[in-house]
Coordinates of C-alpha atoms in Angstrom, one line a residue:
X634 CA 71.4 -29.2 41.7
X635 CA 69.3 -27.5 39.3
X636 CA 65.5 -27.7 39.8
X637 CA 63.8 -28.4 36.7
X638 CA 60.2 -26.5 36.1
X639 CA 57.4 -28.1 33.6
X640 CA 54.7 -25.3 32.9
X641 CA 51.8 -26.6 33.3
X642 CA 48.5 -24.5 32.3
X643 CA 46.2 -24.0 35.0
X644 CA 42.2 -24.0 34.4
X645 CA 42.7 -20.1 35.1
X646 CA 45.3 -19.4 33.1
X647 CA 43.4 -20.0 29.7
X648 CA 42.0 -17.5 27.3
X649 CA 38.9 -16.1 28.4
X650 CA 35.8 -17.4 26.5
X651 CA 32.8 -15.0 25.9
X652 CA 30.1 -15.9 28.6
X653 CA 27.7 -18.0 26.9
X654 CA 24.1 -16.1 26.6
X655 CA 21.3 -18.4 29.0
X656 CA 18.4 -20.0 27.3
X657 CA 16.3 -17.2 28.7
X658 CA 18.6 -14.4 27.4
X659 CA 18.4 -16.2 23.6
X660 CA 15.1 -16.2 24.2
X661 CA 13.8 -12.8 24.9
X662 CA 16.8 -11.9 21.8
X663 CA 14.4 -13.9 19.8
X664 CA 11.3 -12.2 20.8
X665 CA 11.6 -9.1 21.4
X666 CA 12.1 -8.4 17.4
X667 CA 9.5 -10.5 17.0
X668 CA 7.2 -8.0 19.3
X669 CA 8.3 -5.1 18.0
X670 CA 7.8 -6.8 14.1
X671 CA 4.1 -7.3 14.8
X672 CA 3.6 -3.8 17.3
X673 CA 5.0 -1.8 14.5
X674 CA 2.3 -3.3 12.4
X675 CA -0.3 -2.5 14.4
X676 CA 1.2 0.8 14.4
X677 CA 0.6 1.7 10.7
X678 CA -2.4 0.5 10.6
X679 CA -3.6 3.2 13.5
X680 CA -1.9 5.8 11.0
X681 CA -5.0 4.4 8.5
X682 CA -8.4 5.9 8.4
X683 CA -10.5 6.8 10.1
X684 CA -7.5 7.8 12.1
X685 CA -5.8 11.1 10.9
X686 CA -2.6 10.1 12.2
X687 CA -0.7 9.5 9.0
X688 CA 2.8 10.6 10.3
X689 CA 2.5 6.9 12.7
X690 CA 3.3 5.1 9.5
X691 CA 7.1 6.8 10.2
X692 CA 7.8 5.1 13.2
X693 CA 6.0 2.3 12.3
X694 CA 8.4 1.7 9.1
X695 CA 11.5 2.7 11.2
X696 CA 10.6 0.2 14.2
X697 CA 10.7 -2.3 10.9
X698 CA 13.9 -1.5 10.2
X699 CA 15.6 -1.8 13.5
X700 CA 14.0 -5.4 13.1
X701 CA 15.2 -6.6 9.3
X702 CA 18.7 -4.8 9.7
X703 CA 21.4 -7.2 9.5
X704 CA 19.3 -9.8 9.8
X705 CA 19.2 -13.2 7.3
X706 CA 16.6 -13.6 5.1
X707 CA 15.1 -16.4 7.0
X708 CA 14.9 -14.0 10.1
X709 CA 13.5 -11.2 7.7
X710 CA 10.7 -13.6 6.2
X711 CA 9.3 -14.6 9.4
X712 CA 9.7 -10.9 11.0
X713 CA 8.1 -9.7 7.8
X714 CA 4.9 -11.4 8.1
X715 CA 5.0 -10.6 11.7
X716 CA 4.7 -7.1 10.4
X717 CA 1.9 -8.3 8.2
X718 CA -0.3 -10.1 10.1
X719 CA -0.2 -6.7 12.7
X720 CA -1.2 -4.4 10.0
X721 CA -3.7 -6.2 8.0
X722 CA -5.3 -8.2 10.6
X723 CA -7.2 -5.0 12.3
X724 CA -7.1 -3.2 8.8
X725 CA -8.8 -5.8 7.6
X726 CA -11.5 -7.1 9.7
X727 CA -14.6 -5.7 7.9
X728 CA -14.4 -8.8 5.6
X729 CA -15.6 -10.6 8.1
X730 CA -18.7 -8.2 9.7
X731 CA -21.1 -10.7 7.9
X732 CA -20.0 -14.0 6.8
X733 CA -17.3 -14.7 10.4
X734 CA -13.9 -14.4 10.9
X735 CA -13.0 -17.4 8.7
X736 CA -12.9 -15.2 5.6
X737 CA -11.2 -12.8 7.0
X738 CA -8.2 -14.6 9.0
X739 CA -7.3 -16.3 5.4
X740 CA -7.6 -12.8 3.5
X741 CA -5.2 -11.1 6.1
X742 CA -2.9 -14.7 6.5
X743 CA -2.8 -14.7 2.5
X744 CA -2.0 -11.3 1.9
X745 CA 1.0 -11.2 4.8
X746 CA 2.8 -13.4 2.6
X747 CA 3.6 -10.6 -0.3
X748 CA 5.0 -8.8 3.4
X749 CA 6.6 -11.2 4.4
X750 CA 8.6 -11.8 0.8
X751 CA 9.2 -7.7 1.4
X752 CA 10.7 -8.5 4.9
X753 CA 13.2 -11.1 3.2
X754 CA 14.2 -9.1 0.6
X755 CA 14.9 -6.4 3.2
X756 CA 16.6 -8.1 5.5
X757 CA 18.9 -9.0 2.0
X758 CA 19.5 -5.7 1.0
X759 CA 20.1 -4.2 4.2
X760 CA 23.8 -4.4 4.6
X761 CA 23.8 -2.4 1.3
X762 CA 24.8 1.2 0.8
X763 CA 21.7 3.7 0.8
X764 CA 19.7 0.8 2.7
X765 CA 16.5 3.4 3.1
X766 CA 16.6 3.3 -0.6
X767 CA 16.3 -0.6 -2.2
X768 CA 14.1 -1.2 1.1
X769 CA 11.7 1.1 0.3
X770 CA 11.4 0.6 -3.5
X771 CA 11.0 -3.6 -2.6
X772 CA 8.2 -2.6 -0.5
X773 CA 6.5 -0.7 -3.6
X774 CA 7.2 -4.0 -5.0
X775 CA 5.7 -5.8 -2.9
X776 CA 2.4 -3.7 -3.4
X777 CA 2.7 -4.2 -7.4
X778 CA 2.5 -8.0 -6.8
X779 CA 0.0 -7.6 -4.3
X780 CA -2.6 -5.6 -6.8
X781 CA -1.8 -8.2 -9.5
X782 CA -2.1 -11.8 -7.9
X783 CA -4.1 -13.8 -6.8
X784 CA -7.7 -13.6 -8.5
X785 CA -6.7 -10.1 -10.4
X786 CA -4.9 -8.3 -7.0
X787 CA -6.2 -7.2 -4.1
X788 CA -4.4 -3.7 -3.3
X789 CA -6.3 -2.7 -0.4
X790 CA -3.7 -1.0 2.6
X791 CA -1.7 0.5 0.0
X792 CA 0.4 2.8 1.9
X793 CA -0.7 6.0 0.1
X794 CA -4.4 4.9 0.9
X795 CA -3.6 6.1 4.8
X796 CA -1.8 9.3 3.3
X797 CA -5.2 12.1 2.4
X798 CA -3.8 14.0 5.4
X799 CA -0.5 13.6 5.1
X800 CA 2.4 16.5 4.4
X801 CA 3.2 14.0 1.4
X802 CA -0.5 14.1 -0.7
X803 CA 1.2 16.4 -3.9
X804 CA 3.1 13.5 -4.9
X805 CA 0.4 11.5 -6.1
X806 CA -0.4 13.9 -8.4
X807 CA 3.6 13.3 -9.4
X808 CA 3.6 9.7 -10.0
X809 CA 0.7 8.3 -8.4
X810 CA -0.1 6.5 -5.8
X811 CA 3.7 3.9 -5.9
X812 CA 5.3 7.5 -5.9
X813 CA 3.7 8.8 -2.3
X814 CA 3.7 5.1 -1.1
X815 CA 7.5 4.9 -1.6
X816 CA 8.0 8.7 -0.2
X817 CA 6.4 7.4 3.1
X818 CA 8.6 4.1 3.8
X819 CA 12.1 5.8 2.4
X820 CA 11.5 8.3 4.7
X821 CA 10.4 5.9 7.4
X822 CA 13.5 3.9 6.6
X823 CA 15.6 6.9 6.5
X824 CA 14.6 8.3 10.0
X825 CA 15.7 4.9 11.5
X826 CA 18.9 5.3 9.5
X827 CA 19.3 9.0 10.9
X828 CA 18.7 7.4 14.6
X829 CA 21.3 4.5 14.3
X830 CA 24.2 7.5 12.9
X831 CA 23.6 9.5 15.4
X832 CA 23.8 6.7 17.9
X833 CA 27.3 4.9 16.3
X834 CA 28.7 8.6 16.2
X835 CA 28.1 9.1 19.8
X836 CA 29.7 5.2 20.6
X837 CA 32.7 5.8 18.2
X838 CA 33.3 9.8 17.6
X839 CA 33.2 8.8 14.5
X840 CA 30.9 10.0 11.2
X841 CA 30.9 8.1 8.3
X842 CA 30.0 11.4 6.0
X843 CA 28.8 8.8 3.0
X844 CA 26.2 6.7 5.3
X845 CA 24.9 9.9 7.1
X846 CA 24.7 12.0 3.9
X847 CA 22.2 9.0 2.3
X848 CA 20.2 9.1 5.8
X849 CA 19.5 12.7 5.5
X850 CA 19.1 12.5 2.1
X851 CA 16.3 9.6 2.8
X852 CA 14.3 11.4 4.9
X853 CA 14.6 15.2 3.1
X854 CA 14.0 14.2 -0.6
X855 CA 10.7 12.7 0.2
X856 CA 9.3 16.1 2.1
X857 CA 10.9 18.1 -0.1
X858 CA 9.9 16.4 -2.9
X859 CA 6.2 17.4 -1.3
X860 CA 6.3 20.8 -1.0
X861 CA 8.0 21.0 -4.9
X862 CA 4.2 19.1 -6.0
X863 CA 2.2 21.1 -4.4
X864 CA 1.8 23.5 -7.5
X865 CA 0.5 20.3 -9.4
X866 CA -2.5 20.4 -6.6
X867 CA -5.2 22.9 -8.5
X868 CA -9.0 23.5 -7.6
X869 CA -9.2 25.6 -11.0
X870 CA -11.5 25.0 -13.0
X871 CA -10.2 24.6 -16.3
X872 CA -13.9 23.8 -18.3
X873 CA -16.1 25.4 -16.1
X874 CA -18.2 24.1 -13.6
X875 CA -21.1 21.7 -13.0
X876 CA -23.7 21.1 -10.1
X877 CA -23.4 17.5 -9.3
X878 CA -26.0 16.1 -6.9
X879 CA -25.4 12.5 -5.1
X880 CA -28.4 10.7 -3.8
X881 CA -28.1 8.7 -0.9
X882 CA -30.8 6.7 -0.4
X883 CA -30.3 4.4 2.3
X884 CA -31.4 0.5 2.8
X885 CA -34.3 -0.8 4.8
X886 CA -31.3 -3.0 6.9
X887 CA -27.6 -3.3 6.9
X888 CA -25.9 -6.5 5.8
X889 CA -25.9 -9.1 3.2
X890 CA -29.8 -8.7 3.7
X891 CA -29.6 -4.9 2.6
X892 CA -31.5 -5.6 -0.6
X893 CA -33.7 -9.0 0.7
X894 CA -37.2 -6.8 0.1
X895 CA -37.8 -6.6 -3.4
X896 CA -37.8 -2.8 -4.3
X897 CA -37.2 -1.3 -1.4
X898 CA -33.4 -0.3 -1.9
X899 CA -34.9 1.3 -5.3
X900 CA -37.9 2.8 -3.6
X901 CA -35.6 4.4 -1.2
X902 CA -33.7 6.4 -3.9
X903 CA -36.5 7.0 -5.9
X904 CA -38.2 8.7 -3.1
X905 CA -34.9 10.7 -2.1
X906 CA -34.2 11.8 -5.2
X907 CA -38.1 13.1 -5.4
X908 CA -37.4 15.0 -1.9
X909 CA -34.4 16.7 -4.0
X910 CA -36.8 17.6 -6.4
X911 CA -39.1 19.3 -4.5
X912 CA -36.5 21.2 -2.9
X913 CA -35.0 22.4 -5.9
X914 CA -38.5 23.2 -7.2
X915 CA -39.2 25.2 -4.3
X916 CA -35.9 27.4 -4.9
X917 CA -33.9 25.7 -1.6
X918 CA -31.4 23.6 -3.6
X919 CA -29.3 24.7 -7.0
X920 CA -30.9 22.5 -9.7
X921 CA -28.2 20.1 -10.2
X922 CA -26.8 19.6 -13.5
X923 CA -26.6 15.7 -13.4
X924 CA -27.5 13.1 -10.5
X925 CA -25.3 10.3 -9.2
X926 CA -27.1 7.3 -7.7
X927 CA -24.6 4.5 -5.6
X928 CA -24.0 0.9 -7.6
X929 CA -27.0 -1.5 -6.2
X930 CA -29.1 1.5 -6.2
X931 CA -31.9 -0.7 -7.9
X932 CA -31.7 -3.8 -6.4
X933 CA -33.6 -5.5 -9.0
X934 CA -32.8 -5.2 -12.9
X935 CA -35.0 -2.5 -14.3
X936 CA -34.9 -4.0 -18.0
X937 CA -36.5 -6.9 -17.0
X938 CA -39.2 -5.3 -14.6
X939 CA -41.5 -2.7 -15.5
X940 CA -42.2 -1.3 -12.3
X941 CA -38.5 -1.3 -11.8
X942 CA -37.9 1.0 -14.9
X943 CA -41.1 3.3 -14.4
X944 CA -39.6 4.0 -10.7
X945 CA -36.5 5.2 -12.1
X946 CA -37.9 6.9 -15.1
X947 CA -40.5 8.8 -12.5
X948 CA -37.4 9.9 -10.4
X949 CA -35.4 11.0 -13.4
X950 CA -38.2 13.2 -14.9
X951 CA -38.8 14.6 -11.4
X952 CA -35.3 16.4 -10.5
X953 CA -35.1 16.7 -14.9
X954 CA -31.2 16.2 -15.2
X955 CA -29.3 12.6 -16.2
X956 CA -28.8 10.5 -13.7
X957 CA -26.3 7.5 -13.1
X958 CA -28.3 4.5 -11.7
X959 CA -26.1 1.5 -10.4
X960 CA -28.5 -2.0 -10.7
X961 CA -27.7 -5.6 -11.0
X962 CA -28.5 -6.4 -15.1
X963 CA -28.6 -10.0 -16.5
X964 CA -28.0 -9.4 -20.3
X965 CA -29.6 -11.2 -23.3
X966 CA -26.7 -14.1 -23.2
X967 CA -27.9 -14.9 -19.4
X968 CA -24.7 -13.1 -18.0
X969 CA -24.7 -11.1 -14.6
X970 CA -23.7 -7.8 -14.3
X971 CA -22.6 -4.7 -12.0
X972 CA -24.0 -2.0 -14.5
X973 CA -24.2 1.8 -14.0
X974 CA -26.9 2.9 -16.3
X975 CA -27.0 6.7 -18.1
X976 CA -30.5 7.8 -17.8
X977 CA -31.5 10.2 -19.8
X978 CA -35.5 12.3 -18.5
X979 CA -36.0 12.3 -21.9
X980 CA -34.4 9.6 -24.0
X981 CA -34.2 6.8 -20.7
X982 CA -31.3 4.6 -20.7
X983 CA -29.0 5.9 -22.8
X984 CA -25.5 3.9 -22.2
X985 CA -24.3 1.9 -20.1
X986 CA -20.7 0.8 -17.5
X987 CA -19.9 -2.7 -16.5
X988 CA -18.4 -2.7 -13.6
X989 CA -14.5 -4.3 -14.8
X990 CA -12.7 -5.5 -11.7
X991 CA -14.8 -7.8 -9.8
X992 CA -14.6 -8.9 -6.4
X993 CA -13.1 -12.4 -5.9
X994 CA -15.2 -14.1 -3.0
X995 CA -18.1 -11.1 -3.3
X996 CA -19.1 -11.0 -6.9
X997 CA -18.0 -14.0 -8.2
X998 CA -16.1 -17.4 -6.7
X999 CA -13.1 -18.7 -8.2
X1000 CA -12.0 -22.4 -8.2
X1001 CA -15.7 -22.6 -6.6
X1002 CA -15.8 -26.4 -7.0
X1003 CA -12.4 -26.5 -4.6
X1004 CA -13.4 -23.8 -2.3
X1005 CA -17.4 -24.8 -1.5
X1006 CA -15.4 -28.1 0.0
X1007 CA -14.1 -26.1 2.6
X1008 CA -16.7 -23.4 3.3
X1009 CA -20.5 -23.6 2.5
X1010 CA -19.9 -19.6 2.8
X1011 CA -19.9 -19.6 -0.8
X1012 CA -23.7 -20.6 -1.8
X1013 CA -24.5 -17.3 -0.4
X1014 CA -22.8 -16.4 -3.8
X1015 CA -25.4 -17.9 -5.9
X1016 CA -24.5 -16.6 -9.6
X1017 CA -20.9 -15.2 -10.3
X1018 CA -20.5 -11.4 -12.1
X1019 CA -19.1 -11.1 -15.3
X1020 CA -16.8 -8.5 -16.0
X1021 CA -17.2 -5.7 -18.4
X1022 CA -14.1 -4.8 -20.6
X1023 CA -14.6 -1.1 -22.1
X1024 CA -13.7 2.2 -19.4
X1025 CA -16.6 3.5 -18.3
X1026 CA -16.9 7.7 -19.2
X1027 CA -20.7 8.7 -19.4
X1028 CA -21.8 12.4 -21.1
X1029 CA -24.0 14.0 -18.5
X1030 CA -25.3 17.6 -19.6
X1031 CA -22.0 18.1 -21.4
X1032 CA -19.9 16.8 -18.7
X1033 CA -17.6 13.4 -19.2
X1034 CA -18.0 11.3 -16.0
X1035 CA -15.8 8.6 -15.3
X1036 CA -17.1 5.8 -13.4
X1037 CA -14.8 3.3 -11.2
X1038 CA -17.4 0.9 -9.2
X1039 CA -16.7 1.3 -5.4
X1040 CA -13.7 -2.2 -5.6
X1041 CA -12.3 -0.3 -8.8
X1042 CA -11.3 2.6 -7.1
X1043 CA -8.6 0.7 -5.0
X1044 CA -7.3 -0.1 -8.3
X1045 CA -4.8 2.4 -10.3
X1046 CA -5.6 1.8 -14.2
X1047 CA -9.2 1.5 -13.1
X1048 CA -9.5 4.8 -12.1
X1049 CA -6.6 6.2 -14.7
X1050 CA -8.2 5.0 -17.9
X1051 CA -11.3 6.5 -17.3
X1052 CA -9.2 10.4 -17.0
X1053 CA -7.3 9.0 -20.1
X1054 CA -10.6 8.9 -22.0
X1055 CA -11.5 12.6 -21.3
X1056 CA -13.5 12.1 -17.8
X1057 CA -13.6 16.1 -16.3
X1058 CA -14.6 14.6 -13.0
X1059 CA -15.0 11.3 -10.9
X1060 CA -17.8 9.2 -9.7
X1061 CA -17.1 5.8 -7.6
X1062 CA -20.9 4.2 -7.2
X1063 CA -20.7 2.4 -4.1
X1064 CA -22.7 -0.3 -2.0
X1065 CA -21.0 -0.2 1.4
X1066 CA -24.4 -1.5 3.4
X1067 CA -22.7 -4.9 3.3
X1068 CA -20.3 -4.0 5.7
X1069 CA -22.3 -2.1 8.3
X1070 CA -20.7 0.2 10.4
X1071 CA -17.3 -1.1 9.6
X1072 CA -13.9 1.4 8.7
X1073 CA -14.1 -0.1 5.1
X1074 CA -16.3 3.1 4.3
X1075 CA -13.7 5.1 5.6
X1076 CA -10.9 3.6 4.1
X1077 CA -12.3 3.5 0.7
X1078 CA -13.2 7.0 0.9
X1079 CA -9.8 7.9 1.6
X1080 CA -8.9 6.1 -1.6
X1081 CA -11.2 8.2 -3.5
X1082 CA -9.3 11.3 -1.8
X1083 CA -6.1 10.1 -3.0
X1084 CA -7.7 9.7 -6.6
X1085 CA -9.0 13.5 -7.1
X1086 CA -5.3 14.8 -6.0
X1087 CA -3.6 12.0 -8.6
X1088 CA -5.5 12.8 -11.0
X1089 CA -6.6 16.5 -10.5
X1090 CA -10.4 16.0 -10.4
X1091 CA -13.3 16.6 -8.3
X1092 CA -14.4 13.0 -7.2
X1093 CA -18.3 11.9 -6.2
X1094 CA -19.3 9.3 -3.9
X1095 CA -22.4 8.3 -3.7
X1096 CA -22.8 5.5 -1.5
X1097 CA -26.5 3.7 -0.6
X1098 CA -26.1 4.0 3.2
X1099 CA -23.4 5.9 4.3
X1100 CA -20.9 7.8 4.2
X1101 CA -21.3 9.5 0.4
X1102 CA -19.2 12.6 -0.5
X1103 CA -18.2 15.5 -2.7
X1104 CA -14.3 15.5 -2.6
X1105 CA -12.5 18.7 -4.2
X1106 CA -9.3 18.0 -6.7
X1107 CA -7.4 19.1 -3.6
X1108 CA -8.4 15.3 -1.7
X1109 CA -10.4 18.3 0.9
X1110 CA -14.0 17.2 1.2
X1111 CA -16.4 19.7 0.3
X1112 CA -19.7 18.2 1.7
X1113 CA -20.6 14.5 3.3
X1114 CA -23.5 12.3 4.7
X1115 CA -23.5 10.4 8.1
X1116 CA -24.3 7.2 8.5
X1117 CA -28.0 5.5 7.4
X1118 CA -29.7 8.5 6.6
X1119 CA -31.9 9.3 3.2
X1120 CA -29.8 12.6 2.4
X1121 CA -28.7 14.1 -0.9
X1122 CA -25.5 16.1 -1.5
X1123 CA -25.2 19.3 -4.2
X1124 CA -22.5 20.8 -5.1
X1125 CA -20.6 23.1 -7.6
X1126 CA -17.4 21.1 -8.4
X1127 CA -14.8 22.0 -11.2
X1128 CA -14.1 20.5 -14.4
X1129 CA -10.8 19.8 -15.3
X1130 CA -9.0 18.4 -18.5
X1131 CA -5.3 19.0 -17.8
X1132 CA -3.7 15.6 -17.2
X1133 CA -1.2 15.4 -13.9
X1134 CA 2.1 13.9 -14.0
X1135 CA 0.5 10.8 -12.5
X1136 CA -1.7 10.4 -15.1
X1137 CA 0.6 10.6 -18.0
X1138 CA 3.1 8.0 -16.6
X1139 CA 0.8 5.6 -15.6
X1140 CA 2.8 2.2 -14.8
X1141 CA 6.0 3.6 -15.4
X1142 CA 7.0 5.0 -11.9
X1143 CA 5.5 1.9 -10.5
X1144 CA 7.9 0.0 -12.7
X1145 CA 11.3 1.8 -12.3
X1146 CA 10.8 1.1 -8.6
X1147 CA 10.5 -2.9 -9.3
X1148 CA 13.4 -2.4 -11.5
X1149 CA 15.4 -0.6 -8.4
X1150 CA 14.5 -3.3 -6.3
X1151 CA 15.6 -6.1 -8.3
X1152 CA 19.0 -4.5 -8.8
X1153 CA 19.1 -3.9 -5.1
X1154 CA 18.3 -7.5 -4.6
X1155 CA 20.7 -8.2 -7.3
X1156 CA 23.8 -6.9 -5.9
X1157 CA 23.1 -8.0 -2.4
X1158 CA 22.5 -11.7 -3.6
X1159 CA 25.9 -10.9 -5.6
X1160 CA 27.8 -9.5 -2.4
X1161 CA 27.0 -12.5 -0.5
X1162 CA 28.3 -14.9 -2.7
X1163 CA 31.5 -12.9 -3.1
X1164 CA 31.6 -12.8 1.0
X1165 CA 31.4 -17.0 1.0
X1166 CA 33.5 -17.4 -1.5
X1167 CA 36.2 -15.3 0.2
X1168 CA 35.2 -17.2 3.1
X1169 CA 35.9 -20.3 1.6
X1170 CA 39.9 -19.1 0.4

């Protein structure tokens, strides 16, 4: 008789399964991009001033992109303004020196946003061909929006703000400051891209020549890209030379109290600038050719006080050269301005600047009605600023001096239209007393160094307490005052007239990048949709 069998499958005779991952495993998978999101962060912002460690922002951007490769846009949004909050939250916290953190924390939460938009679109475009490429040009746009909205832009961390030591300074004399900004996270991207080749050649013994010819190319067209600028960096002077002279005065306290003594932030420049006068008289100092005083240098509005004006006019006919005085200036119409004021030792005020990009929360309040319901911070704000609307270019001795107001210089067509309209050198007027001892001076300096090599001129800053400079066309800084100290700086700087690169395009390399990063966006919005729908079939 014939036995009859009946397969029957056993528990241990079925297809394997994959081991599901534990809770704990999921977890740290979720966190550890997370960590390395914000840590990478906090990475570029140590490559920021006062810091001279630009090259960090290369592993900080190629950390990024370990995180936001392959990754969904959801994932990307959220690891994004991870990245965000790590960068801006220390880079940012000399908003809140005086008035507390809550200014501060909502600045650096608001602003994360734009980076976390960035992160999304990253994370998109990552699966693309010559990823380094469309995820550095959406970070430029990211920036573009950033210095746009809300309340007029707010452009402060720029990347090429923490590049004036960096190997890639020429290029923002090549296409300003989008143009070195972009040269920094490409290459970032690409190094990561270089990294993750080497690694999948070394797993598969296989090279993909297309993928590891765009990483290369990522990271060596942004360096060499530098070295080809460099002839575009020139100390020559072109119209001669002048002896500036910036006057720091000083305050009598630090704080939103600097100027709470009537007179006494003028008195403190009037009396400097006589101390420069005596030393030039007695043969110790060049006599300078014109005099640049910081913006709040009066601290009350010399047109409408006598002694106010007969200060000035006695400091101005004592070191006899023009001199740039920054006061606050309520005009005939009752309107408040930030006003740099051409004083001539012979003629007195002669012309004027009002100051054009205000500061939202510091010189005026916006929706003030909505925001005083949430913070009686604002009072302390008792009369907004009104903003002036021509460039400011002032005719000292024969030399055209463009003014951007300390805020203005983190600005691009702030500081551009004032080369446009024949400035030979720079001044940025600043007030930095405010903010004590924090890294804003430093950081805004480095802006001004980024300035001189975009647009070829010597740049002054005179600052009321610290820390005002001479800056060469190079970005090298010729001469500088320490901290809350009466002091005065002379030197010989160069006038120049030749317009860079960067000056002459303006917007437009800021604007091909946007356009490269919607198109980048573009086809990797259109490559998933072809993916579902094939999917779908």
């Amino acid at each position: 008789m014939t036995a009859t069998t009946t397969s029957v499958d056993e528990p241990d005779q079925l297809d394997p399964q994959p081991p599901r991952a534990s809770r704990a495993t999921r977890l740290l998978r979720g966190l550890v991009p997370a960590a390395v999101a914000a840590l990478s962060g906090v990475l570029l912002y140590v490559s920021f001033p006062p810091r001279t460690l630009w090259w960090l922002a290369l592993p900080a951007f190629g950390a990024l992109a370990w995180c936001l490769r392959g990754r969904t846009w959801k994932a990307g949004l959220g690891l994004g303004y991870l990245f965000g909050l790590g960068f801006l939250l220390p880079l940012l916290v000399w908003t809140g020196v005086e008035v507390g953190p809550g200014p501060w924390l909502a600045l650096a939460a608001v602003e994360a946003v734009f980076v976390a938009l960035v992160g999304a679109g990253i994370a998109a475009v990552s699966r693309l061909p010559g990823y380094p490429l469309w995820a550095a040009a959406l970070w430029i746009a990211g920036e573009a929006a950033r210095a746009r909205v809300p309340f007029s832009g707010f452009p402060w961390g720029k990347i090429a703000f923490g590049q004036a030591d960096g190997v890639f300074l020429p290029l923002a004399a090549l296409g300003g400051t989008p143009v070195l900004g972009f040269a920094v996270v490409l290459c970032g991207f690409g190094l990561y891209e270089v990294v993750r080749q080497v690694v999948d050649v070394r797993a598969t013994r296989v090279l993909h020549r297309g993928a590891a010819a765009a990483a290369a190319l990522a990271v060596l067209v942004p360096v060499l890209g530098s070295f080809a600028s460099r002839p575009l960096v020139s100390d020559e002077a072109e119209d001669g030379t002048a002896t500036v002279a910036a006057v720091q005065g000083n305050v009598p306290r630090a704080g939103l109290g600097f100027n709470a003594q009537r007179r006494a932030v003028l008195d403190h420049h009037v009396r400097e600038t006589e101390r420069l006068a005596a030393e030039v008289k007695a043969g110790k100092v060049a006599r300078p050719d014109l005099v640049l005083w910081p913006e709040n240098s009066s601290d009350i509005d010399p047109f409408a006080n006598p002694d106010a004006r007969l200060a000035i006019e006695s400091a101005v006919k004592a070191i006899g050269a023009p001199v740039s005085v920054g006061g606050v200036v309520e005009n005939k119409n009752g309107k408040l301005y930030n006003e740099q004021i051409l004083w001539d030792p012979k003629k007195g005020p002669t012309d004027t600047y009002d100051k054009r990009q205000i500061q939202p929360f510091g010189e005026y309040i916006p929706l003030r009605s909505l925001v005083s319901a949430f913070s009686s911070d604002v009072d302390k704000v008792r009369r907004d600023f009104s903003r002036g609307t021509d460039p400011g270019v002032f005719t000292m001795a024969g030399t055209k001096v463009g003014i951007a107001t300390c805020y203005e210089a983190a600005f691009d067509w702030a500081v551009r239209d004032t080369v446009t309209n024949g400035a030979q050198i720079i001044s940025v007027p600043s007030n930095n007393a405010t903010f004590d001892r924090s890294e804003m001076t430093y950081q805004q300096l480095a802006m001004s160094r980024i300035r001189a090599v975009e647009h070829s001129r010597a740049v002054v800053v005179p600052v009321t307490s610290g820390v005002s400079a001479v800056i060469m066309p190079d970005g090298k800084i010729r001469s500088k005052t320490t901290w809350y100290t009466a002091d005065s700086l002379v030197e010989e700087v160069p006038l120049r007239s030749s317009e860079t690169p960067g000056t002459r395009l303006g917007v437009l390399p800021e604007g091909i990048l946007v356009l490269i990063a919607a198109g980048g966006l573009g086809w990797a919005v259109t490559s998933a949709a072809r993916a579902r729908k094939s999917a779908g079939k």
